[in-house]
Short mmCIF file of C-alpha atoms and ligand atoms in Angstrom, two decimals:
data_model
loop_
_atom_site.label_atom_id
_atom_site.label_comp_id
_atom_site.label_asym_id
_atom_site.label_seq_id
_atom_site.Cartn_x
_atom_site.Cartn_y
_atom_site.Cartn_z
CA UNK K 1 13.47 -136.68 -41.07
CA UNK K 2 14.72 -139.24 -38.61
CA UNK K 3 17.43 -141.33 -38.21
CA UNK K 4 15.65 -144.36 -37.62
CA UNK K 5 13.66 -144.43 -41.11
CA UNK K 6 14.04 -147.65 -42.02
CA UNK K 7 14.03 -147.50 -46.03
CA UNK K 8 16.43 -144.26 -46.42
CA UNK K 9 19.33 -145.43 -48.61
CA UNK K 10 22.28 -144.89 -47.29
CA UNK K 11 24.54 -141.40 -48.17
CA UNK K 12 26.80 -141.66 -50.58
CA UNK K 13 30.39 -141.40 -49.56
CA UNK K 14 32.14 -138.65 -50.50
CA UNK K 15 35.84 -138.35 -51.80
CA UNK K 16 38.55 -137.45 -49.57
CA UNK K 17 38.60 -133.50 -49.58
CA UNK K 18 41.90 -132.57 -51.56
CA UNK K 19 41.83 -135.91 -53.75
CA UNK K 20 40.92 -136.43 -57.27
CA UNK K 21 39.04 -138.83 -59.73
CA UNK K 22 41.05 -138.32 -62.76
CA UNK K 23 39.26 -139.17 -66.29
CA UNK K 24 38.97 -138.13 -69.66
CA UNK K 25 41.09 -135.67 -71.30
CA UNK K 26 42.60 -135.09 -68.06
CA UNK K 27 43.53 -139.13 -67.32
CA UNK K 28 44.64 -138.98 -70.99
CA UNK K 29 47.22 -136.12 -70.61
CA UNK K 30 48.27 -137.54 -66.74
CA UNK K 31 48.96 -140.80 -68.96
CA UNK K 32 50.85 -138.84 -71.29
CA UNK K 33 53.15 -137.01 -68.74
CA UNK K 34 53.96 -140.90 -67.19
CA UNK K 35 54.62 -142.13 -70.75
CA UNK K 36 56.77 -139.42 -71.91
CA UNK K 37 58.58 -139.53 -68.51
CA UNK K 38 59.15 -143.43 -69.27
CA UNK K 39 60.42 -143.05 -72.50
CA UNK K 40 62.83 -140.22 -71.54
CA UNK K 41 64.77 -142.01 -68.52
CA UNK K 42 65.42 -144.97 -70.76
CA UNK K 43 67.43 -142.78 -73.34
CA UNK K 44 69.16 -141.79 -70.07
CA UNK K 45 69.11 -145.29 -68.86
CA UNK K 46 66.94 -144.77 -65.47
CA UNK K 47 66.53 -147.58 -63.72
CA UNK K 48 63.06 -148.18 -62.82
CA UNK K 49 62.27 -148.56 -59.01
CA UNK K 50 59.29 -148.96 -56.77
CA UNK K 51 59.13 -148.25 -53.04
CA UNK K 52 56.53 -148.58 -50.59
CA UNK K 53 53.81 -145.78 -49.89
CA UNK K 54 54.62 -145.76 -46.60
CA UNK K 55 57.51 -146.00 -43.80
CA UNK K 56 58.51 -145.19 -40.73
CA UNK K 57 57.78 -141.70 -40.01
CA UNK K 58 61.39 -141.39 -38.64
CA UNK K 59 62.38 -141.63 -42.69
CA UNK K 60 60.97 -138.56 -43.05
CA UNK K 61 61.26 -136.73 -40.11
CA UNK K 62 64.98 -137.31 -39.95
CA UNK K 63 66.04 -136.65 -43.62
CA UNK K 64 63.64 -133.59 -44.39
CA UNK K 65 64.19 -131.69 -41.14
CA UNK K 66 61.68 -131.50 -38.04
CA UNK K 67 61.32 -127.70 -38.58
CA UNK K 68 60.34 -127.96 -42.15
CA UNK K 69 56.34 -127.32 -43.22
CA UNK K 70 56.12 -130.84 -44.48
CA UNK K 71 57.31 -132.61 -41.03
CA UNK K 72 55.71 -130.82 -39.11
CA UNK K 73 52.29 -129.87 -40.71
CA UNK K 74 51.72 -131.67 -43.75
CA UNK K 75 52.42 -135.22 -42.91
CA UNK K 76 49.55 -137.85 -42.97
CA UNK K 77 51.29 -140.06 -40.05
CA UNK K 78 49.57 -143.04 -37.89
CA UNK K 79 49.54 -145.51 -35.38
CA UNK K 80 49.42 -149.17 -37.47
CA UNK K 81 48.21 -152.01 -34.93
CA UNK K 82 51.15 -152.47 -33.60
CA UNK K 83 51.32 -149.23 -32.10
CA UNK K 84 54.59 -148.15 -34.72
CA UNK K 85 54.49 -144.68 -36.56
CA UNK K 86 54.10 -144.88 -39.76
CA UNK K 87 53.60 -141.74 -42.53
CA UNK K 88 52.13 -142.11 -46.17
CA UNK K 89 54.90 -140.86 -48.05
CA UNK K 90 54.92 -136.96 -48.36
CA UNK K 91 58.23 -137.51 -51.13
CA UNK K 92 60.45 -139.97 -52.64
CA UNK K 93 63.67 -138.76 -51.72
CA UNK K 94 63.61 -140.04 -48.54
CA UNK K 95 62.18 -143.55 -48.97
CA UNK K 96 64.40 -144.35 -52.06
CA UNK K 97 67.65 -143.26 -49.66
CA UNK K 98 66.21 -145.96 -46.94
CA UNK K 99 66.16 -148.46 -49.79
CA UNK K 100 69.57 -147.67 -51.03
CA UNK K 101 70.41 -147.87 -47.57
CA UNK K 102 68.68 -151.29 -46.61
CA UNK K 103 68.81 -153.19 -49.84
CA UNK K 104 72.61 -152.68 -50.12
CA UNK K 105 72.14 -150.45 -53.68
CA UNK K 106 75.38 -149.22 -52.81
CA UNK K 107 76.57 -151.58 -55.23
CA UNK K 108 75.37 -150.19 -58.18
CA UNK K 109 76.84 -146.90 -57.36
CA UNK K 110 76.50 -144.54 -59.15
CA UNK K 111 72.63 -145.53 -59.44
CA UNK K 112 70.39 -143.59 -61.71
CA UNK K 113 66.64 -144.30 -60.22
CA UNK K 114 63.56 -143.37 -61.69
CA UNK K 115 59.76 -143.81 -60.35
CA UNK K 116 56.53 -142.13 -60.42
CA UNK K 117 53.25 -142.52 -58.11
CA UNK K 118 51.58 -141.05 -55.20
CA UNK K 119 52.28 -138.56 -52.54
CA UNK K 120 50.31 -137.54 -49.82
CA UNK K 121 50.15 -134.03 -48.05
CA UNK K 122 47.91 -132.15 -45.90
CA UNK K 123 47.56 -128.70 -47.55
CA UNK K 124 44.78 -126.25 -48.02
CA UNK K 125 43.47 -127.88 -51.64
CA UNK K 126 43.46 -125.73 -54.43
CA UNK K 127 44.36 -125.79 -57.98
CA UNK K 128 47.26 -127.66 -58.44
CA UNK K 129 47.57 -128.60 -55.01
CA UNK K 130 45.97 -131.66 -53.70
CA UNK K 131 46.42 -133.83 -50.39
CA UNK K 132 47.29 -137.03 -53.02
CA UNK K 133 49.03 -135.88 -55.68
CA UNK K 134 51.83 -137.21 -58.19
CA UNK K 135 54.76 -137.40 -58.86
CA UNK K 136 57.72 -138.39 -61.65
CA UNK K 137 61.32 -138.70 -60.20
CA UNK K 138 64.77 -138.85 -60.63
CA UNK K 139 67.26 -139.27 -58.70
CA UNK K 140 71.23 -140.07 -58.80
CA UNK K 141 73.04 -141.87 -55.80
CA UNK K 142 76.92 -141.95 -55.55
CA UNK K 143 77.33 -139.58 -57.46
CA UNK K 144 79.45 -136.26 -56.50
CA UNK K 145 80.47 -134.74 -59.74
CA UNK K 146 78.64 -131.92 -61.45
CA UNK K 147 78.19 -134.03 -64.18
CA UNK K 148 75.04 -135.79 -62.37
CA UNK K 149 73.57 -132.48 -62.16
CA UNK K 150 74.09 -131.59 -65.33
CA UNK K 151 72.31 -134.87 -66.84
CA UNK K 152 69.56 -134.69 -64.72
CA UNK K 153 68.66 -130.89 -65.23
CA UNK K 154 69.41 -132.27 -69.64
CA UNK K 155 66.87 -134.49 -68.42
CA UNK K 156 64.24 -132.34 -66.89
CA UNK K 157 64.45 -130.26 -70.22
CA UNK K 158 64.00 -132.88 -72.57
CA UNK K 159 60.81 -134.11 -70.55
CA UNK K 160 59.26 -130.75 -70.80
CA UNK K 161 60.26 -130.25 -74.46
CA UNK K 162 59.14 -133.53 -75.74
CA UNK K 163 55.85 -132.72 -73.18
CA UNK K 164 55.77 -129.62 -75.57
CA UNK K 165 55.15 -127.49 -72.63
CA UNK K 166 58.46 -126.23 -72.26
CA UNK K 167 57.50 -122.71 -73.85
CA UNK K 168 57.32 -120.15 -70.71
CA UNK K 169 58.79 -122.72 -68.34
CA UNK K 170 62.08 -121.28 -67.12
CA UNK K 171 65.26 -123.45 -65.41
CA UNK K 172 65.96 -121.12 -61.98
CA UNK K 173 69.14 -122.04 -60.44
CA UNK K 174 71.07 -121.62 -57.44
CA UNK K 175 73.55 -122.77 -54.92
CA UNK K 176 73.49 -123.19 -51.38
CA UNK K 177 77.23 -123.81 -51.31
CA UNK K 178 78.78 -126.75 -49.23
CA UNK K 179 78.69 -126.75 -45.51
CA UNK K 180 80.53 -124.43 -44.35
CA UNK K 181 79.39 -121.69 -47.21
CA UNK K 182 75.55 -122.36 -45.84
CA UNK K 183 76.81 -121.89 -42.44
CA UNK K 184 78.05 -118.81 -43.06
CA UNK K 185 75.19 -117.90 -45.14
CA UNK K 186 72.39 -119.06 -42.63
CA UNK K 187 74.46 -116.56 -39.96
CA UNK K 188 74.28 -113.69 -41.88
CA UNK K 189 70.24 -114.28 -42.50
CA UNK K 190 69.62 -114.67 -39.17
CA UNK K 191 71.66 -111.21 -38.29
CA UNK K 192 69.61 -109.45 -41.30
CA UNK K 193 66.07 -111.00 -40.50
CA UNK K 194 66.40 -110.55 -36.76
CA UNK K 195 66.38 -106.70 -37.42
CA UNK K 196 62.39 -107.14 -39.00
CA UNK K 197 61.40 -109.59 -36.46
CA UNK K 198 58.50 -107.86 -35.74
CA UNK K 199 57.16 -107.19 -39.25
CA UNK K 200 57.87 -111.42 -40.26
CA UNK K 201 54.79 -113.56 -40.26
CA UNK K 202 54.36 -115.78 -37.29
CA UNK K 203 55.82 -119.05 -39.12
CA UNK K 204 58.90 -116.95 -40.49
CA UNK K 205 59.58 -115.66 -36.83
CA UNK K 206 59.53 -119.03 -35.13
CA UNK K 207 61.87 -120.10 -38.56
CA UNK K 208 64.36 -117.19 -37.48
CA UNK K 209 66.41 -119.27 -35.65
CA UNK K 210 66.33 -122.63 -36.39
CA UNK K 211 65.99 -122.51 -40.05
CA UNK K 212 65.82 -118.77 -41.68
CA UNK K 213 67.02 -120.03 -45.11
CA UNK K 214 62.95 -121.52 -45.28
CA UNK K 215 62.04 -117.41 -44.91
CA UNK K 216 63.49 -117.10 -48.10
CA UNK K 217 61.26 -119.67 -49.38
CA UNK K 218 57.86 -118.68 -47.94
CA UNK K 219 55.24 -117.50 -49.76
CA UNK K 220 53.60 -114.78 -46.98
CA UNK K 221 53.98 -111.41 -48.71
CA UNK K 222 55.01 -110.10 -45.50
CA UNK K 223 58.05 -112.21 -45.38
CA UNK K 224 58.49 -111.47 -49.37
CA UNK K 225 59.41 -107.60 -48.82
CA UNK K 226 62.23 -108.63 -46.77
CA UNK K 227 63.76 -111.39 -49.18
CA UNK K 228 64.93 -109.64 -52.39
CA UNK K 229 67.13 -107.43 -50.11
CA UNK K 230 68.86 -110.37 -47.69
CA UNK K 231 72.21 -111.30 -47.87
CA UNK K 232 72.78 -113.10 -51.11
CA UNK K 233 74.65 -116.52 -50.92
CA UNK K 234 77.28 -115.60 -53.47
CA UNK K 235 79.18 -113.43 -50.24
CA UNK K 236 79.80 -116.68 -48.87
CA UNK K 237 80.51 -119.18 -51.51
CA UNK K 238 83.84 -121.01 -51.02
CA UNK K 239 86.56 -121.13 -54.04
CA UNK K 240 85.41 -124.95 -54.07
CA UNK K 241 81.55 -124.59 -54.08
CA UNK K 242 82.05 -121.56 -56.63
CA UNK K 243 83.50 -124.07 -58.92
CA UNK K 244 81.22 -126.68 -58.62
CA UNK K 245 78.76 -124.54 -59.87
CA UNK K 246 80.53 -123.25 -62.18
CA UNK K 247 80.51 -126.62 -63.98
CA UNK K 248 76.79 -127.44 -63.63
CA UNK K 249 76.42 -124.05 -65.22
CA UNK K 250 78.79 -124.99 -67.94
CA UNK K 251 77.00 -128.46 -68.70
CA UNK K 252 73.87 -126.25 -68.91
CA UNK K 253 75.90 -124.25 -71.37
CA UNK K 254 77.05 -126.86 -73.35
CA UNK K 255 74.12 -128.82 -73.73
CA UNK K 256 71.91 -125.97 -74.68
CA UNK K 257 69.58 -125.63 -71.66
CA UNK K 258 68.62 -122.02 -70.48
CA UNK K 259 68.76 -121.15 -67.08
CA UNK K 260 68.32 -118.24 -64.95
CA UNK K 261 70.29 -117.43 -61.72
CA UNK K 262 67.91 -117.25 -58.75
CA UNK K 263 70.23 -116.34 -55.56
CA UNK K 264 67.02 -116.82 -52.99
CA UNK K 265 66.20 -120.06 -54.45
CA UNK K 266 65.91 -122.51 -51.57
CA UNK K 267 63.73 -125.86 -51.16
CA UNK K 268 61.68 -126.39 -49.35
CA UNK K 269 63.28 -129.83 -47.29
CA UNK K 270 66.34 -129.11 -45.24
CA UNK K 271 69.02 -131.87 -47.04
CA UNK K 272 69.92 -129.79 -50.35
CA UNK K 273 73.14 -128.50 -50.66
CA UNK K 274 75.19 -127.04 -53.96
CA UNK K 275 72.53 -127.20 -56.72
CA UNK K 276 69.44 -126.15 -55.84
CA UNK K 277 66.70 -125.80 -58.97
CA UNK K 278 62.82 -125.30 -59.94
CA UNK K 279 61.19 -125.22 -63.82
CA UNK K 280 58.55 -122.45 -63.22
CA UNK K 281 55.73 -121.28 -64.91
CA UNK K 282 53.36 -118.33 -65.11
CA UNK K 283 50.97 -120.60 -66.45
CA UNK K 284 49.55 -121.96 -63.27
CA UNK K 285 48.88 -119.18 -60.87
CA UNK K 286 50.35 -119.38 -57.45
CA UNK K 287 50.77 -123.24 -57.76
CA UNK K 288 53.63 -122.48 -60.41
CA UNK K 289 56.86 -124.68 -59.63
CA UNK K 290 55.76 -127.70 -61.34
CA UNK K 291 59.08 -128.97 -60.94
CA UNK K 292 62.20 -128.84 -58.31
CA UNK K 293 65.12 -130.69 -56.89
CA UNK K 294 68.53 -130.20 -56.26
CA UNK K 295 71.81 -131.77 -54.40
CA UNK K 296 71.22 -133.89 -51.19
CA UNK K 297 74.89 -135.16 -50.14
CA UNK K 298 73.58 -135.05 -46.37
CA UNK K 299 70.75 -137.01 -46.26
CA UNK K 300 71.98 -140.50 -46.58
CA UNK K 301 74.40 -139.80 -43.77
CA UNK K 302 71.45 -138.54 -41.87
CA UNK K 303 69.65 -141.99 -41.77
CA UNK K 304 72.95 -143.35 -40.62
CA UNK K 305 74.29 -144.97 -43.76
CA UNK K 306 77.69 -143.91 -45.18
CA UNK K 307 78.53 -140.47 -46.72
CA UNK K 308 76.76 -140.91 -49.71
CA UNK K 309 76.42 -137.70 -52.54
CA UNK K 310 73.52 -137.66 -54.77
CA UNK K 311 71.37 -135.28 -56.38
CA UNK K 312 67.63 -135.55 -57.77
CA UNK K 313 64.22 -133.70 -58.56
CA UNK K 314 60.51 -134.74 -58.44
CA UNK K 315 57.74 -132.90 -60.83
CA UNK K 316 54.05 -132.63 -60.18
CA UNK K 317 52.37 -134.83 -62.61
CA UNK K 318 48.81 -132.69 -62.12
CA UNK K 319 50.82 -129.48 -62.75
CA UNK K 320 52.49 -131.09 -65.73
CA UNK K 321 49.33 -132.49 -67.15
CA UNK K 322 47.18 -128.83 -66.45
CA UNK K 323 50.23 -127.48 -69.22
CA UNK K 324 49.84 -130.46 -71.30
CA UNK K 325 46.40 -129.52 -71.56
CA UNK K 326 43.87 -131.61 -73.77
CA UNK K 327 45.75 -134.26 -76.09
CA UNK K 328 42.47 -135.56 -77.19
CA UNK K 329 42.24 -139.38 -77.75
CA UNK K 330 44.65 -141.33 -80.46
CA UNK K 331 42.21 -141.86 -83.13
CA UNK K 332 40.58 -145.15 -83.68
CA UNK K 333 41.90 -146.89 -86.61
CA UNK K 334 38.75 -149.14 -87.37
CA UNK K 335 35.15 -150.18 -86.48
CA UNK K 336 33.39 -153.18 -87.22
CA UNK K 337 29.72 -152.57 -88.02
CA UNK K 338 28.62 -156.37 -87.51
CA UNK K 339 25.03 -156.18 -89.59
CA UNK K 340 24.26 -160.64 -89.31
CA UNK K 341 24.53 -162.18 -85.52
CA UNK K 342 24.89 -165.44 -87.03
CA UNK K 343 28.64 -163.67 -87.98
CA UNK K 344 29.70 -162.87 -85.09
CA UNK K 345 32.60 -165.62 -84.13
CA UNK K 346 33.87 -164.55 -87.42
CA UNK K 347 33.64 -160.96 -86.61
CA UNK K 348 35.48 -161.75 -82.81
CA UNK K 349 38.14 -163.45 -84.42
CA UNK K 350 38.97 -160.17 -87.22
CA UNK K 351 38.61 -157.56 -84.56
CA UNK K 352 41.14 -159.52 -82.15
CA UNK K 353 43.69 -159.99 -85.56
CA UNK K 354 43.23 -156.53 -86.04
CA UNK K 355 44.39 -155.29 -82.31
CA UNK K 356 47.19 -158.26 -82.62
CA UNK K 357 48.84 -156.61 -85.30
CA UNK K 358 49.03 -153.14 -83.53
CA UNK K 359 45.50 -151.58 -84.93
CA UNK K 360 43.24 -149.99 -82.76
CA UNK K 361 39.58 -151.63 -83.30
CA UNK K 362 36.02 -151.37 -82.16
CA UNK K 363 33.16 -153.18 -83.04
CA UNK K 364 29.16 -152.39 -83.21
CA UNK K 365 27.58 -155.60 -82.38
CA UNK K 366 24.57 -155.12 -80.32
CA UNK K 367 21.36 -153.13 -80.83
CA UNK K 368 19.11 -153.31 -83.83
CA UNK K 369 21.36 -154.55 -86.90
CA UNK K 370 20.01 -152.01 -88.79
CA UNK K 371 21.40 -149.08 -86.98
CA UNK K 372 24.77 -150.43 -86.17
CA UNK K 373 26.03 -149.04 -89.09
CA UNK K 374 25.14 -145.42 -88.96
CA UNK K 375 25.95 -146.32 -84.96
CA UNK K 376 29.77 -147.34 -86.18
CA UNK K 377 30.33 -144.43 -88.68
CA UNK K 378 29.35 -141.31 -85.98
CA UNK K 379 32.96 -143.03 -84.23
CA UNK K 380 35.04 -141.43 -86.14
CA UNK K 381 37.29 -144.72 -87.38
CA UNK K 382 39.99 -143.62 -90.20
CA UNK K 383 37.87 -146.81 -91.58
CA UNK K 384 35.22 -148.46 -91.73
CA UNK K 385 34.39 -152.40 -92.31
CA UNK K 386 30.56 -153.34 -91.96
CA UNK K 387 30.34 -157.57 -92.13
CA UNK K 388 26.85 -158.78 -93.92
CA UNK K 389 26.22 -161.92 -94.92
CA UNK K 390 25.35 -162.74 -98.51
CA UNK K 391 24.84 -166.20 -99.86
CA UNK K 392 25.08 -167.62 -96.57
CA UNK K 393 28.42 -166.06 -96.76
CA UNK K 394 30.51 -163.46 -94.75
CA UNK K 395 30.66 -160.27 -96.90
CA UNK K 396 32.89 -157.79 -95.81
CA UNK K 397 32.87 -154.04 -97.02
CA UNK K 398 35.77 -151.94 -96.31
CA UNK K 399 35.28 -147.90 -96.77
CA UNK K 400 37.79 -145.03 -95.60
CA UNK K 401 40.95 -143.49 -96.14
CA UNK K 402 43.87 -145.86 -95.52
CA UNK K 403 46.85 -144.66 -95.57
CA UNK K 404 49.35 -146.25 -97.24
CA UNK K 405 49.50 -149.30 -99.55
CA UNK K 406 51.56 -151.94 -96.82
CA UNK K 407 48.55 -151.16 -94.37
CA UNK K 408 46.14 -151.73 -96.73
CA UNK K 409 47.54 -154.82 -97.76
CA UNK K 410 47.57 -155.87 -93.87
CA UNK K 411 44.08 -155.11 -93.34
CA UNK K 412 43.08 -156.86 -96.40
CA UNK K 413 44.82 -159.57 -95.07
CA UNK K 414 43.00 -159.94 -92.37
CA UNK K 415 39.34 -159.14 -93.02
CA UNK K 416 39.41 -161.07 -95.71
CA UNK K 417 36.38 -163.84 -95.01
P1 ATP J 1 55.14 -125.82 -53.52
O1 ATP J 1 56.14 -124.74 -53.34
O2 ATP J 1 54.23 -125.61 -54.70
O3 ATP J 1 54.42 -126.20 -52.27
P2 ATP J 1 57.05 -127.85 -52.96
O4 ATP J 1 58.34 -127.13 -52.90
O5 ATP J 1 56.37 -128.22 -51.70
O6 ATP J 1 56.02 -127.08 -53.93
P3 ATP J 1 58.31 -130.25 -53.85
O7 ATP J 1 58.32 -130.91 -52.54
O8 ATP J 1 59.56 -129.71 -54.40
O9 ATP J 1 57.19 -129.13 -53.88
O10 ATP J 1 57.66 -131.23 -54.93
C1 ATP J 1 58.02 -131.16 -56.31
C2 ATP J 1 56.82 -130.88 -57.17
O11 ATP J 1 55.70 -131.65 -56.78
C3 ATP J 1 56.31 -129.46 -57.11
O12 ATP J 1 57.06 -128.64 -57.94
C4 ATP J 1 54.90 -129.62 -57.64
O13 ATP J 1 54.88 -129.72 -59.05
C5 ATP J 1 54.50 -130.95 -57.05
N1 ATP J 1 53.71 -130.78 -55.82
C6 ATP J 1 54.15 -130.57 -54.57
N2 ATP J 1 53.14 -130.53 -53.69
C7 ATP J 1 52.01 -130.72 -54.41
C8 ATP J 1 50.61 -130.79 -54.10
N3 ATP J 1 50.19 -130.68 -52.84
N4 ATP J 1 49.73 -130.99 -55.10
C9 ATP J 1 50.15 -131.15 -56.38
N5 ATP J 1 51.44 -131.08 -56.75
C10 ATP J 1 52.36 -130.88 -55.78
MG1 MG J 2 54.78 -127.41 -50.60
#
């Protein structure tokens, strides 16, 4: 074979290793996580919000911390034409603090955001981890009391309840303290770590000194030995950061949400600080945090706006949607078996009053006329109308269970000829 035969079709492209063509039961439960997400954050009153997929990599690299694995291996960054940096967006967070930043949102302080869409990450693809994947998010800016915490965790809870997944999911918590609590903290890991060096994995050596709270987080078993016995961040809570806590816990409390402490908890960006927090599962293998957020009262101040607190968390919609499993379709309400052609402007005009008032309608119209029927009853309708023509009239036949007598009366209504 030869490149120069003339006649060879073209090879088909493939997909972009680490994306996905969603459809089917799995589209339908994806659509179900964004729908369920939408209705939630309007009980909370969300605000809907929509950002670009892309900005200047400095957004990121500046508010999620140089030495963190998403700067500086995971981001899909470029050269546009006119030579400026630019990154598909690896997380919200950081783009929706530029637009409170730029479009003067400061206003509407405290501002309860929500969005969903796409992310993009260069990772090793595997099950429940993709290069695009998806996210829902929600975020609160100019806000610095617990409460905020509190109503987003209520939040979280309620999404994954009402997603009736929330069985085996578990609320970890923690607290990375304020400033000067982490400080002392991050000292005290770096004293204890330095003493295994040697036995670290090469990522978790090169963290040791610039950022050893992201040992805690990494997922090498030969960093994982070390972490249940390292200094614990309680040691070095101040009286204020212990309290803070202690009233996110208390919402919690109040509200009904279980939680579980989890003193190495960290995230994996640099900008959290107090409430730190992942819903995990068992469920989904080693891809099981499906979702995580916490406190960020540094990162607006990092992209050089004014100290701004505000706290947030972003869920994998994939992950979400693997638990979710299959929700099958909603069922159909009715087909139309059209059996006469010369009927069919008659039969258009029923099936479009039908989806007008809220049914969901089909109609067999093509084929031989004699098999549309039997065609239209193997889909499963909760009824089924077949239009015939007797008398050089429209005759229509309606069969199934309806189910109850104001329905019945609708449909009635409207298919009658
Ligand atoms: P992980 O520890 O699994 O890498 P992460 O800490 O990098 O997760 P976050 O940045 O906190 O993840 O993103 C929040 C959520 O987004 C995760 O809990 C997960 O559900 C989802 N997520 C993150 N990365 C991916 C990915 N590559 N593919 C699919 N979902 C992802
Ligand atoms: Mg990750």
């Amino acid at each position: 074979m030869t490149k120069e035969t003339p006649k060879q079709a073209p090879a088909t492209p493939q997909a972009i290793r680490g994306t996905q063509d969603i459809f089917g039961p799995d589209a339908e439960a994806f659509a179900f996580v964004v729908e369920t997400f939408e209705r939630v954050r309007r009980l909370y009153r969300f605000r809907r919000a929509e950002m670009p997929v892309f900005e200047k990599t400095t957004v990121f690299s500046r508010s999620l911390g140089e030495t963190t694995d998403v700067v500086s291996k995971e981001m899909y960054s470029f050269e546009d034409r006119g030579g400026e940096s630019l990154t598909l967006r690896p997380e919200f967070t950081a783009g929706i603090a530029r637009a409170y930043l730029t479009n003067g949102w400061q206003q509407h302080a405290p501002l309860k955001l929500a969005t969903h869409g796409p992310l993009f990450r260069y990772e090793r693809p595997q099950k429940g981890r993709y290069r695009q994947f998806h996210q829902i998010d929600a975020e609160i800016l100019g806000a610095g009391e617990p409460q905020a915490d509190v109503e987003l965790l209520v939040m979280a809870d309620q999404i994954l309840k009402e997603l009736g997944i929330a069985d085996g999911v578990t609320l970890q918590l923690n607290t990375l303290g304020d400033a000067s609590s982490r400080e002392a903290w991050r000292a005290a890991l770096v004293d204890y770590f330095r003493a295994h060096k040697a036995e670290l994995s090469e990522d978790s050596q090169e963290r040791l000194e610039k950022n050893p709270l992201r040992i805690l987080d990494s997922k090498d078993p030969r960093d994982k030995v070390f972490t249940a016995d390292a200094p614990m961040i309680d040691a070095f809570l101040s009286d204020e950061a212990q309290d803070f806590f202690g009233k996110v816990t208390a919402g919690l409390d109040a509200a009904g949400v279980a939680w579980t402490r989890a003193p190495t908890l960290v995230r994996g960006l640099d900008y959290y600080r107090h409430t730190a927090f992942e819903f995990v599962t068992d469920r989904l293998g080693a891809q099981g945090t499906v979702l995580g957020g916490g406190r960020y009262d540094g990162l607006i101040e990092a992209l050089g706006g004014p100290h701004t607190p505000a706290v947030g968390w972003a869920a994998g919609i994939e992950r979400l949607a693997m638990l979710v499993g299959d929700k099958g379709e909603a069922p159909l309400d009715i087909v139309i078996a059209l059996e006469s052609d010369a009927l069919l402007e008659f039969a258009i005009n029923r099936l479009t009053q039908l989806r007008r008032a809220g049914l969901s309608a089909e109609m067999v119209a093509s084929g031989s006329p004699k098999k549309r029927f039997d065609k239209a009853g193997k889909m499963g309708a909760l009824q089924l109308v077949s239009i015939s023509e007797r008398d050089g009239k429209a005759f229509v036949n309606i069969r199934g269970e309806n189910r109850d007598a104001a329905r019945t009366a609708l449909i009635n209504g409207i298919l009658a000829p």
